[in-house]
């Protein structure tokens, strides 16, 4: 880095922007990260930290229901006010282009509120909406400085426009309906975030292993069509139209070993605590009792190895003729490939006995399309990050760096983990809390400046202040090894737990009834032998044997096992 400064001053070969990017990518800055200062003015756990758009101020929220606005460079509290919430504050963000005068919050009481700050330091808070359950996260829209989204444990995603002070429920995310169940249940949402490079997309994640990406343009198109028909829609009808248009996510991501089967049962009991976009459109997701996974950007590998079914081509002669009549060589080549795929598919469906070709009907075409759409649910995992523990609380994950070169996470061991995004190698390990680190907020412009918080009542700001680079040493490897062993033990204990289904309970009750009468089987056998006896002497001997069998079970199977579960 210092060599780059010297070269720039000597020959001026690099521009300020290129030099900033080159210096910001320097691994030396990450290895020099050390505690800069502590910000202490809360009386409870600090659940949220967020820089304002310029990076000059820091906003925090806590279990004490208060919001603090900090000059983090001086370590001073500029403003402290009550949020208006009645339960723990989970997130607080400053709206862009509001001159730092509008702060939006959400909390465990399910409410989404806005605080309007005046020049004289007076603050007025107002409720904007309320979720049915806790509201965990807010997401600022990159291209709409006055708009943001919220998500909650009711599965709802609500859109807010501060210009009109109105809110619209975009959708209610639901789990797949289980066999025997008529309706799907709302999915608990722990996270929501907007795509910086595709502002119309947002991702949600929570109660299951899937990260879902939705496209807001579908809802906007449905809303414009409804308004163009001249129909006056009330808020409930608008909500239905938005929810219908956004019912299907454009992407549904999960590691393959966490995919649900056809019955909707997940292979592993894991759920997402946070999912975030990078500037390049990648998604990093941290899982409870699991690892952190990086999913590739849309289009990078989404259709790899998954060709569209041949039946989706222009199957009718009229449609093929229309396509070929356009005179477009690319369209003609595509049509030729599609016809070859159709011919191959017809040959594969030829009856081996009489050689007849089974024609596809509309129902089979629909089934093929359904199978192809379902095949888009894949992992697309690019990289995996491990060594931390995410078990006790809802932890965040974030990208850090000029071009998001690093992935940052907290841990139950009280440390902050920083990995290289591309190779998954641990580059820094910082002691961030005596208990648990939950929240991480990289600075929007400074490449190696980070704010963190956890169970303790303060905020820690990290900067590259060390005189020499200090990469993680053997102590970091030992800590990560202990964490991996802990996670493995917890997972084994979870797998060994038996779920008491109605069938198992009925079987246990039958076993209990048999153990309560251990001589019943022996008596039935004695009665059978008595009926088939030859003489009275033999019958007496048999009765004597029966008496002995009444006192002692005839086989170990009849004897009660002290390790058996007895339900009372």
Coordinates of C-alpha atoms in Angstrom, one line a residue:
X1 CA 0.0 0.0 0.0
X2 CA 2.8 2.4 0.9
X3 CA 4.6 1.5 -2.2
X4 CA 1.5 2.5 -4.2
X5 CA 1.5 5.9 -2.4
X6 CA 5.1 6.5 -3.3
X7 CA 4.5 5.5 -7.0
X8 CA 1.5 7.8 -7.3
X9 CA 3.4 10.7 -5.9
X10 CA 6.4 10.0 -8.0
X11 CA 4.9 9.6 -11.5
X12 CA 1.2 10.3 -11.0
X13 CA 0.4 7.3 -13.1
X14 CA -2.8 6.4 -11.2
X15 CA -5.9 8.5 -10.9
X16 CA -7.4 9.2 -7.4
X17 CA -10.2 6.9 -8.0
X18 CA -8.1 4.0 -9.2
X19 CA -5.6 4.6 -6.4
X20 CA -8.5 4.6 -3.8
X21 CA -9.8 1.3 -5.2
X22 CA -6.3 -0.3 -5.2
X23 CA -5.6 0.8 -1.7
X24 CA -9.0 -0.2 -0.5
X25 CA -8.5 -3.8 -1.7
X26 CA -5.2 -4.1 0.2
X27 CA -5.3 -7.1 2.5
X28 CA -2.9 -5.2 4.8
X29 CA -5.7 -2.9 5.9
X30 CA -7.8 -5.9 7.1
X31 CA -4.8 -7.4 8.9
X32 CA -4.3 -4.0 10.7
X33 CA -7.8 -3.8 12.0
X34 CA -7.9 -3.0 15.7
X35 CA -10.4 -1.5 18.2
X36 CA -10.7 2.2 17.5
X37 CA -13.2 3.2 20.2
X38 CA -16.2 2.2 22.2
X39 CA -19.5 4.0 22.1
X40 CA -21.4 3.6 25.4
X41 CA -24.7 5.3 26.1
X42 CA -27.3 2.4 26.0
X43 CA -28.8 0.5 29.0
X44 CA -29.5 -2.7 27.2
X45 CA -28.2 -5.0 24.4
X46 CA -27.5 -3.0 21.2
X47 CA -29.5 -4.8 18.4
X48 CA -28.8 -2.5 15.5
X49 CA -26.0 -0.2 14.2
X50 CA -26.2 1.6 10.9
X51 CA -24.1 4.4 9.3
X52 CA -26.0 7.2 7.6
X53 CA -25.5 7.5 3.8
X54 CA -22.5 9.8 4.1
X55 CA -20.9 7.7 6.8
X56 CA -20.4 10.6 9.1
X57 CA -22.9 9.5 11.7
X58 CA -24.0 6.2 13.2
X59 CA -27.5 5.3 14.4
X60 CA -28.0 2.6 17.1
X61 CA -31.0 1.0 18.8
X62 CA -31.3 -1.1 21.9
X63 CA -33.4 -3.1 24.3
X64 CA -33.7 0.2 26.3
X65 CA -36.1 1.3 23.5
X66 CA -34.0 4.4 22.7
X67 CA -32.3 5.5 19.5
X68 CA -28.8 7.1 19.7
X69 CA -27.3 9.3 16.9
X70 CA -23.5 9.3 17.2
X71 CA -20.6 11.2 15.9
X72 CA -18.6 8.0 15.9
X73 CA -15.3 9.7 15.1
X74 CA -15.4 11.8 18.2
X75 CA -17.2 9.2 20.3
X76 CA -20.1 11.6 21.2
X77 CA -23.8 11.2 21.4
X78 CA -25.4 13.9 19.2
X79 CA -29.0 12.9 20.0
X80 CA -30.8 10.4 22.1
X81 CA -34.6 9.9 22.0
X82 CA -37.3 7.3 22.8
X83 CA -38.2 5.3 19.8
X84 CA -41.9 5.0 20.7
X85 CA -41.7 1.2 20.6
X86 CA -42.9 -1.0 23.5
X87 CA -40.4 -3.8 23.0
X88 CA -36.8 -4.3 21.9
X89 CA -35.7 -2.1 18.9
X90 CA -34.4 -4.4 16.2
X91 CA -33.3 -2.0 13.4
X92 CA -32.9 1.7 12.8
X93 CA -31.9 3.4 9.5
X94 CA -31.5 6.9 8.3
X95 CA -33.4 7.7 5.1
X96 CA -31.2 9.0 2.3
X97 CA -31.7 12.6 1.1
X98 CA -33.5 13.5 4.3
X99 CA -30.6 15.6 5.7
X100 CA -30.4 13.0 8.5
X101 CA -33.8 14.2 9.7
X102 CA -35.8 11.0 9.2
X103 CA -35.0 7.7 11.0
X104 CA -37.2 4.6 10.4
X105 CA -37.3 1.8 13.0
X106 CA -38.8 -1.6 13.6
X107 CA -39.0 -3.6 16.8
X108 CA -40.2 -6.7 18.6
X109 CA -43.7 -5.1 19.1
X110 CA -44.2 -5.6 15.4
X111 CA -44.4 -1.8 14.7
X112 CA -42.7 0.1 12.0
X113 CA -42.2 3.8 13.1
X114 CA -40.6 6.9 11.8
X115 CA -38.8 9.6 13.8
X116 CA -38.7 13.1 12.4
X117 CA -35.9 15.3 13.8
X118 CA -36.0 19.1 13.9
X119 CA -33.1 21.5 14.0
X120 CA -33.6 22.3 17.6
X121 CA -33.2 18.7 18.6
X122 CA -36.9 18.0 19.0
X123 CA -38.1 14.5 17.9
X124 CA -41.5 13.3 16.8
X125 CA -42.3 9.7 16.2
X126 CA -45.2 8.2 14.3
X127 CA -46.3 4.6 13.7
X128 CA -46.4 3.7 10.0
X129 CA -47.6 0.1 10.1
X130 CA -47.7 -3.0 12.3
X131 CA -46.8 -6.6 11.6
X132 CA -48.5 -9.5 13.4
X133 CA -45.5 -10.6 15.3
X134 CA -42.0 -9.2 15.6
X135 CA -40.6 -7.0 12.8
X136 CA -36.9 -7.8 12.4
X137 CA -35.5 -5.9 9.4
X138 CA -35.8 -2.9 7.2
X139 CA -34.4 -2.5 3.6
X140 CA -33.7 0.8 1.9
X141 CA -34.5 0.9 -1.8
X142 CA -31.4 1.9 -3.8
X143 CA -33.2 3.9 -6.5
X144 CA -36.0 5.4 -4.3
X145 CA -34.5 7.5 -1.4
X146 CA -38.0 8.0 0.1
X147 CA -39.0 4.4 0.1
X148 CA -38.1 1.3 2.1
X149 CA -39.4 -2.2 2.9
X150 CA -40.0 -4.1 6.2
X151 CA -40.4 -7.8 7.0
X152 CA -41.7 -9.6 10.0
X153 CA -42.6 -12.9 11.6
X154 CA -46.0 -12.8 10.0
X155 CA -44.3 -13.4 6.6
X156 CA -45.4 -10.0 5.3
X157 CA -43.3 -7.6 3.2
X158 CA -44.6 -4.0 3.5
X159 CA -43.6 -1.2 1.2
X160 CA -43.4 2.4 2.5
X161 CA -43.4 5.7 0.7
X162 CA -42.5 8.6 3.0
X163 CA -43.7 11.2 0.5
X164 CA -47.3 10.1 0.9
X165 CA -46.8 8.4 4.3
X166 CA -48.6 5.3 2.9
X167 CA -47.8 1.7 3.1
X168 CA -48.7 -1.3 0.9
X169 CA -48.4 -5.0 1.7
X170 CA -46.5 -6.4 -1.2
X171 CA -46.8 -10.1 -0.3
X172 CA -47.1 -12.7 2.5
X173 CA -44.3 -15.3 2.1
X174 CA -45.6 -18.8 3.0
X175 CA -44.2 -22.2 3.4
X176 CA -45.3 -25.0 1.1
X177 CA -48.5 -26.7 2.2
X178 CA -47.8 -30.0 4.0
X179 CA -49.6 -33.2 3.0
X180 CA -53.0 -33.3 4.7
X181 CA -52.9 -29.6 5.2
X182 CA -55.3 -27.3 3.3
X183 CA -53.4 -24.1 3.7
X184 CA -49.8 -23.0 3.9
X185 CA -48.5 -21.2 7.0
X186 CA -46.8 -17.8 6.9
X187 CA -43.0 -18.0 6.9
X188 CA -41.2 -16.2 9.7
X189 CA -38.9 -13.6 8.0
X190 CA -35.7 -12.6 9.7
X191 CA -34.1 -10.7 6.9
X192 CA -34.9 -8.5 3.9
X193 CA -32.5 -6.6 1.6
X194 CA -32.6 -4.9 -1.8
X195 CA -30.3 -5.6 -4.7
X196 CA -27.9 -2.7 -5.3
X197 CA -27.3 -3.6 -9.0
X198 CA -31.0 -4.5 -9.7
X199 CA -33.0 -2.2 -7.5
X200 CA -36.3 -3.9 -8.5
X201 CA -35.2 -7.1 -6.7
X202 CA -35.3 -7.9 -3.0
X203 CA -34.5 -11.0 -1.0
X204 CA -36.2 -12.4 2.1
X205 CA -35.2 -15.3 4.3
X206 CA -36.2 -16.7 7.7
X207 CA -38.0 -19.7 8.9
X208 CA -36.7 -22.3 6.4
X209 CA -33.5 -23.0 4.5
X210 CA -34.4 -21.0 1.3
X211 CA -33.4 -17.6 0.2
X212 CA -36.1 -16.1 -1.9
X213 CA -35.6 -13.3 -4.5
X214 CA -38.7 -11.4 -5.7
X215 CA -39.1 -8.9 -8.6
X216 CA -41.2 -5.8 -7.7
X217 CA -41.9 -5.1 -11.4
X218 CA -44.4 -7.9 -11.4
X219 CA -46.4 -6.2 -8.7
X220 CA -46.1 -2.8 -10.4
X221 CA -47.3 -4.2 -13.7
X222 CA -50.3 -5.9 -12.1
X223 CA -51.2 -2.7 -10.2
X224 CA -51.0 -0.6 -13.4
X225 CA -53.2 -3.0 -15.3
X226 CA -55.8 -2.9 -12.6
X227 CA -55.8 0.9 -12.5
X228 CA -55.9 1.0 -16.3
X229 CA -59.1 -0.9 -16.3
X230 CA -60.8 2.0 -14.5
X231 CA -61.6 0.0 -11.4
X232 CA -61.2 1.6 -8.0
X233 CA -59.3 -0.6 -5.7
X234 CA -59.4 -0.4 -2.0
X235 CA -56.3 -1.2 0.1
X236 CA -57.3 -4.8 0.5
X237 CA -57.8 -5.3 -3.2
X238 CA -54.5 -3.7 -3.9
X239 CA -52.8 -6.0 -1.4
X240 CA -54.4 -9.0 -3.1
X241 CA -53.2 -7.9 -6.6
X242 CA -49.6 -7.3 -5.3
X243 CA -49.5 -10.6 -3.5
X244 CA -50.8 -12.5 -6.5
X245 CA -48.3 -10.9 -8.8
X246 CA -45.4 -11.6 -6.4
X247 CA -46.5 -15.1 -5.4
X248 CA -43.6 -16.8 -7.1
X249 CA -40.0 -15.8 -6.4
X250 CA -37.7 -15.4 -9.4
X251 CA -35.0 -17.3 -7.5
X252 CA -35.1 -19.8 -4.6
X253 CA -31.8 -20.7 -3.3
X254 CA -30.5 -23.2 -0.7
X255 CA -27.6 -25.6 -0.4
X256 CA -28.6 -29.0 -1.8
X257 CA -28.3 -30.8 1.4
X258 CA -31.0 -28.5 2.9
X259 CA -33.5 -28.9 0.1
X260 CA -37.0 -30.1 1.1
X261 CA -38.4 -33.3 -0.3
X262 CA -41.6 -33.7 -2.2
X263 CA -43.5 -33.9 1.1
X264 CA -42.1 -30.5 2.1
X265 CA -39.9 -31.9 4.8
X266 CA -36.4 -30.4 5.0
X267 CA -33.4 -32.6 5.0
X268 CA -31.9 -30.6 7.8
X269 CA -33.4 -28.4 10.5
X270 CA -31.7 -25.1 9.5
X271 CA -33.0 -21.6 8.8
X272 CA -31.6 -18.4 7.6
X273 CA -30.9 -15.6 10.1
X274 CA -29.7 -13.0 7.5
X275 CA -29.2 -12.8 3.8
X276 CA -27.6 -9.8 2.0
X277 CA -26.8 -8.7 -1.6
X278 CA -23.3 -7.7 -2.7
X279 CA -22.7 -4.8 -5.1
X280 CA -22.3 -7.5 -7.8
X281 CA -25.7 -9.1 -7.1
X282 CA -24.3 -12.1 -5.1
X283 CA -26.1 -13.2 -2.0
X284 CA -24.5 -14.3 1.3
X285 CA -26.7 -16.1 3.8
X286 CA -25.9 -17.3 7.3
X287 CA -27.7 -20.3 8.7
X288 CA -28.6 -21.2 12.3
X289 CA -26.4 -24.1 13.5
X290 CA -24.8 -24.2 10.1
X291 CA -22.3 -22.4 7.8
X292 CA -22.4 -19.3 5.7
X293 CA -23.0 -19.8 2.0
X294 CA -22.4 -17.4 -0.9
X295 CA -24.8 -17.8 -3.9
X296 CA -23.8 -16.6 -7.3
X297 CA -25.3 -13.6 -9.0
X298 CA -28.4 -14.1 -11.2
X299 CA -27.4 -15.3 -14.7
X300 CA -24.0 -16.5 -13.6
X301 CA -25.0 -20.2 -13.3
X302 CA -28.7 -20.2 -13.0
X303 CA -29.5 -22.2 -16.1
X304 CA -26.4 -24.3 -16.0
X305 CA -27.2 -27.9 -16.8
X306 CA -30.9 -27.2 -16.9
X307 CA -32.1 -26.9 -20.5
X308 CA -35.7 -25.9 -21.1
X309 CA -38.1 -28.7 -22.0
X310 CA -38.5 -29.1 -25.8
X311 CA -42.3 -28.7 -25.4
X312 CA -41.8 -25.0 -24.5
X313 CA -40.7 -24.2 -28.0
X314 CA -43.1 -23.0 -30.8
X315 CA -44.7 -26.4 -31.2
X316 CA -47.5 -25.6 -33.6
X317 CA -46.7 -25.4 -37.4
X318 CA -48.3 -22.0 -37.7
X319 CA -46.2 -20.6 -34.8
X320 CA -43.0 -22.1 -36.3
X321 CA -43.9 -20.6 -39.7
X322 CA -44.5 -17.2 -38.1
X323 CA -41.1 -17.4 -36.4
X324 CA -39.3 -18.4 -39.5
X325 CA -41.0 -15.7 -41.6
X326 CA -39.5 -13.0 -39.5
X327 CA -36.2 -13.5 -41.4
X328 CA -34.2 -13.3 -38.2
X329 CA -31.2 -15.7 -38.5
X330 CA -30.9 -16.0 -34.7
X331 CA -34.5 -16.9 -34.4
X332 CA -34.2 -19.4 -37.2
X333 CA -31.3 -21.1 -35.6
X334 CA -33.1 -21.2 -32.3
X335 CA -36.1 -22.7 -34.0
X336 CA -33.9 -25.3 -35.7
X337 CA -32.4 -26.3 -32.3
X338 CA -35.8 -26.5 -30.7
X339 CA -37.1 -28.7 -33.6
X340 CA -34.2 -31.0 -33.1
X341 CA -34.9 -31.2 -29.4
X342 CA -38.5 -32.0 -30.2
X343 CA -37.5 -34.7 -32.6
X344 CA -35.1 -36.2 -30.1
X345 CA -37.8 -36.1 -27.5
X346 CA -40.3 -37.8 -29.8
X347 CA -37.8 -40.5 -30.6
X348 CA -37.3 -41.1 -26.9
X349 CA -41.1 -41.5 -26.5
X350 CA -41.4 -44.0 -29.3
X351 CA -43.3 -47.2 -28.3
X352 CA -40.7 -50.1 -28.4
X353 CA -43.3 -52.6 -29.6
X354 CA -45.0 -51.0 -32.6
X355 CA -42.8 -48.0 -33.2
X356 CA -45.7 -45.5 -32.7
X357 CA -44.8 -42.0 -31.5
X358 CA -46.8 -40.9 -28.5
X359 CA -47.9 -37.3 -29.0
X360 CA -47.7 -34.8 -26.2
X361 CA -50.8 -33.2 -25.0
X362 CA -51.2 -29.9 -23.1
X363 CA -51.2 -31.7 -19.7
X364 CA -47.8 -33.3 -20.3
X365 CA -46.5 -30.0 -21.5
X366 CA -47.6 -28.3 -18.4
X367 CA -46.1 -31.0 -16.2
X368 CA -42.8 -30.6 -18.1
X369 CA -42.8 -26.9 -17.5
X370 CA -43.5 -27.4 -13.8
X371 CA -40.6 -29.8 -13.5
X372 CA -38.3 -27.3 -15.3
X373 CA -39.4 -24.5 -13.0
X374 CA -38.9 -26.7 -9.9
X375 CA -35.4 -27.5 -11.2
X376 CA -34.5 -23.8 -10.9
X377 CA -34.5 -24.4 -7.1
X378 CA -30.8 -25.3 -6.8
X379 CA -27.9 -24.3 -4.7
X380 CA -25.6 -22.2 -6.9
X381 CA -23.3 -22.1 -4.0
X382 CA -20.1 -20.3 -4.9
X383 CA -18.2 -20.4 -1.6
X384 CA -18.6 -21.6 2.0
X385 CA -17.4 -19.9 5.2
X386 CA -17.1 -21.7 8.5
X387 CA -15.4 -21.6 11.9
X388 CA -18.0 -19.4 13.7
X389 CA -21.1 -20.4 15.7
X390 CA -24.6 -19.2 14.9
X391 CA -26.9 -20.8 17.4
X392 CA -28.1 -18.7 20.2
X393 CA -29.3 -15.4 18.5
X394 CA -30.3 -13.9 15.2
X395 CA -27.0 -13.0 13.7
X396 CA -26.2 -10.8 10.8
X397 CA -23.8 -11.2 7.9
X398 CA -22.3 -8.5 5.6
X399 CA -19.9 -7.7 2.8
X400 CA -17.0 -5.4 3.4
X401 CA -14.5 -3.7 1.2
X402 CA -14.4 -1.4 -1.8
X403 CA -15.7 -4.1 -4.1
X404 CA -17.1 -6.4 -1.4
X405 CA -14.0 -8.5 -1.3
X406 CA -14.7 -9.8 2.3
X407 CA -17.5 -11.5 4.2
X408 CA -18.0 -10.5 7.9
X409 CA -20.0 -12.3 10.6
X410 CA -20.4 -12.4 14.3
X411 CA -20.4 -15.6 16.5
X412 CA -21.6 -17.0 19.7
X413 CA -17.9 -17.1 20.8
X414 CA -17.9 -13.3 20.9
X415 CA -15.6 -12.8 17.9
X416 CA -15.9 -11.1 14.6
X417 CA -14.9 -13.2 11.6
X418 CA -13.6 -11.7 8.3
X419 CA -13.1 -14.1 5.4
X420 CA -11.9 -13.5 1.8
X421 CA -15.0 -13.7 -0.3
X422 CA -13.5 -15.7 -3.2
X423 CA -11.5 -18.4 -1.4
X424 CA -13.2 -18.5 2.0
X425 CA -9.9 -18.1 3.9
X426 CA -10.1 -16.4 7.3
X427 CA -8.2 -13.1 7.2
X428 CA -9.1 -11.5 10.5
X429 CA -10.4 -12.5 13.9
X430 CA -11.5 -9.8 16.4
X431 CA -12.8 -10.1 20.0
X432 CA -16.0 -8.1 19.7
X433 CA -18.0 -9.1 22.8
X434 CA -17.7 -11.0 26.0
X435 CA -20.7 -13.1 25.0
X436 CA -22.1 -12.9 21.4
X437 CA -21.6 -10.6 18.4
X438 CA -24.8 -10.1 16.5
X439 CA -24.6 -6.9 14.4
X440 CA -22.0 -5.8 11.9
X441 CA -22.1 -2.6 9.9
X442 CA -19.2 -1.8 7.4
X443 CA -18.6 1.8 6.6
X444 CA -20.1 2.8 3.3
X445 CA -16.9 4.3 1.9
X446 CA -13.9 3.6 4.2
X447 CA -12.7 0.2 3.1
X448 CA -11.6 -1.2 6.5
X449 CA -13.8 0.5 9.0
X450 CA -16.5 -1.6 10.8
X451 CA -19.0 -1.1 13.7
X452 CA -20.2 -4.1 15.7
X453 CA -22.5 -4.8 18.7
X454 CA -23.8 -7.7 20.7
X455 CA -24.9 -8.6 24.1
X456 CA -22.9 -5.9 25.8
X457 CA -24.3 -2.4 26.1
X458 CA -21.8 -0.6 23.9
X459 CA -20.8 -0.3 20.2
X460 CA -17.3 -1.1 19.0
X461 CA -15.7 0.7 16.0
X462 CA -12.8 -1.0 14.3
X463 CA -10.2 0.7 12.1
X464 CA -6.8 -0.2 10.6
X465 CA -4.7 1.2 13.4
X466 CA -2.1 -1.5 14.0
X467 CA 1.5 -0.5 13.1
X468 CA 2.1 -3.9 11.5
X469 CA -0.2 -6.4 9.8
X470 CA -1.3 -9.1 12.2
X471 CA -3.1 -11.9 10.4
X472 CA -4.9 -14.7 12.4
X473 CA -2.5 -17.1 14.1
X474 CA -2.7 -20.6 15.5
X475 CA -5.1 -19.4 18.2
X476 CA -7.7 -18.6 15.5
X477 CA -7.4 -22.1 14.1
X478 CA -7.8 -23.6 17.6
X479 CA -10.9 -21.5 18.2
X480 CA -12.4 -22.4 14.9
X481 CA -11.7 -26.1 15.5
X482 CA -13.5 -25.9 18.9
X483 CA -16.4 -24.1 17.3
X484 CA -16.7 -26.8 14.5
X485 CA -16.7 -29.5 17.1
X486 CA -19.4 -27.7 19.1
X487 CA -21.6 -27.3 16.1
X488 CA -21.1 -31.0 15.2
X489 CA -22.1 -32.2 18.7
X490 CA -25.2 -30.0 18.6
X491 CA -26.2 -31.3 15.2
X492 CA -25.7 -35.0 16.3
X493 CA -27.8 -34.4 19.4
X494 CA -30.5 -32.8 17.2
X495 CA -30.5 -35.8 14.8
X496 CA -30.7 -38.3 17.7
X497 CA -33.8 -36.6 19.1
X498 CA -37.0 -38.6 18.3
X499 CA -40.0 -36.7 17.1
X500 CA -43.1 -38.1 18.8
X501 CA -45.5 -38.4 15.9
X502 CA -49.1 -39.8 16.5
X503 CA -48.0 -43.2 15.1
X504 CA -45.1 -43.4 17.5
X505 CA -47.3 -42.4 20.5
X506 CA -49.9 -45.1 19.6
X507 CA -47.1 -47.7 19.3
X508 CA -45.7 -46.7 22.7
X509 CA -49.2 -46.9 24.3
X510 CA -49.6 -50.5 22.9
X511 CA -46.2 -51.4 24.3
X512 CA -47.2 -50.0 27.7
X513 CA -50.4 -51.9 27.8
X514 CA -48.5 -55.2 27.2
X515 CA -46.0 -54.4 29.9
X516 CA -48.7 -53.7 32.5
X517 CA -49.9 -57.4 32.1
X518 CA -46.7 -59.5 31.7
X519 CA -48.3 -62.9 32.4
X520 CA -51.1 -62.5 29.8
X521 CA -49.2 -64.2 27.0
X522 CA -48.1 -67.1 29.3
X523 CA -51.7 -67.7 30.4
X524 CA -53.0 -67.8 26.9
X525 CA -50.3 -70.4 26.0
X526 CA -51.2 -72.5 29.1
X527 CA -54.9 -72.5 28.2
X528 CA -54.0 -73.8 24.7
X529 CA -51.8 -76.5 26.0
X530 CA -54.5 -77.5 28.6
X531 CA -57.1 -77.9 25.8
X532 CA -54.7 -80.1 23.8
X533 CA -53.5 -82.1 26.9
X534 CA -53.6 -85.9 26.9
X535 CA -54.2 -86.9 30.6
X536 CA -54.8 -85.4 34.0
X537 CA -51.3 -85.9 35.1
X538 CA -49.9 -84.1 32.2
X539 CA -52.5 -81.4 32.8
X540 CA -51.4 -81.0 36.4
X541 CA -47.8 -80.8 35.3
X542 CA -48.8 -78.3 32.7
X543 CA -50.6 -76.3 35.3
X544 CA -47.5 -76.3 37.5
X545 CA -45.5 -75.0 34.7
X546 CA -48.2 -72.4 34.1
X547 CA -47.8 -71.2 37.6
X548 CA -44.1 -70.9 37.2
X549 CA -44.6 -68.9 33.9
X550 CA -47.0 -66.6 35.7
X551 CA -44.3 -65.7 38.1
X552 CA -41.5 -65.4 35.5
X553 CA -42.1 -64.3 31.9
X554 CA -41.6 -67.0 29.3
X555 CA -39.2 -64.8 27.2
X556 CA -37.3 -61.6 27.4
X557 CA -39.7 -60.1 24.9
X558 CA -42.5 -60.4 27.5
X559 CA -40.5 -58.8 30.2
X560 CA -40.7 -55.0 30.7
X561 CA -37.6 -53.2 29.7
X562 CA -36.6 -50.5 32.3
X563 CA -35.3 -48.3 29.4
X564 CA -38.7 -48.4 27.6
X565 CA -40.7 -45.1 27.5
X566 CA -43.9 -45.3 29.6
X567 CA -46.5 -42.8 28.8
X568 CA -49.0 -42.0 31.6

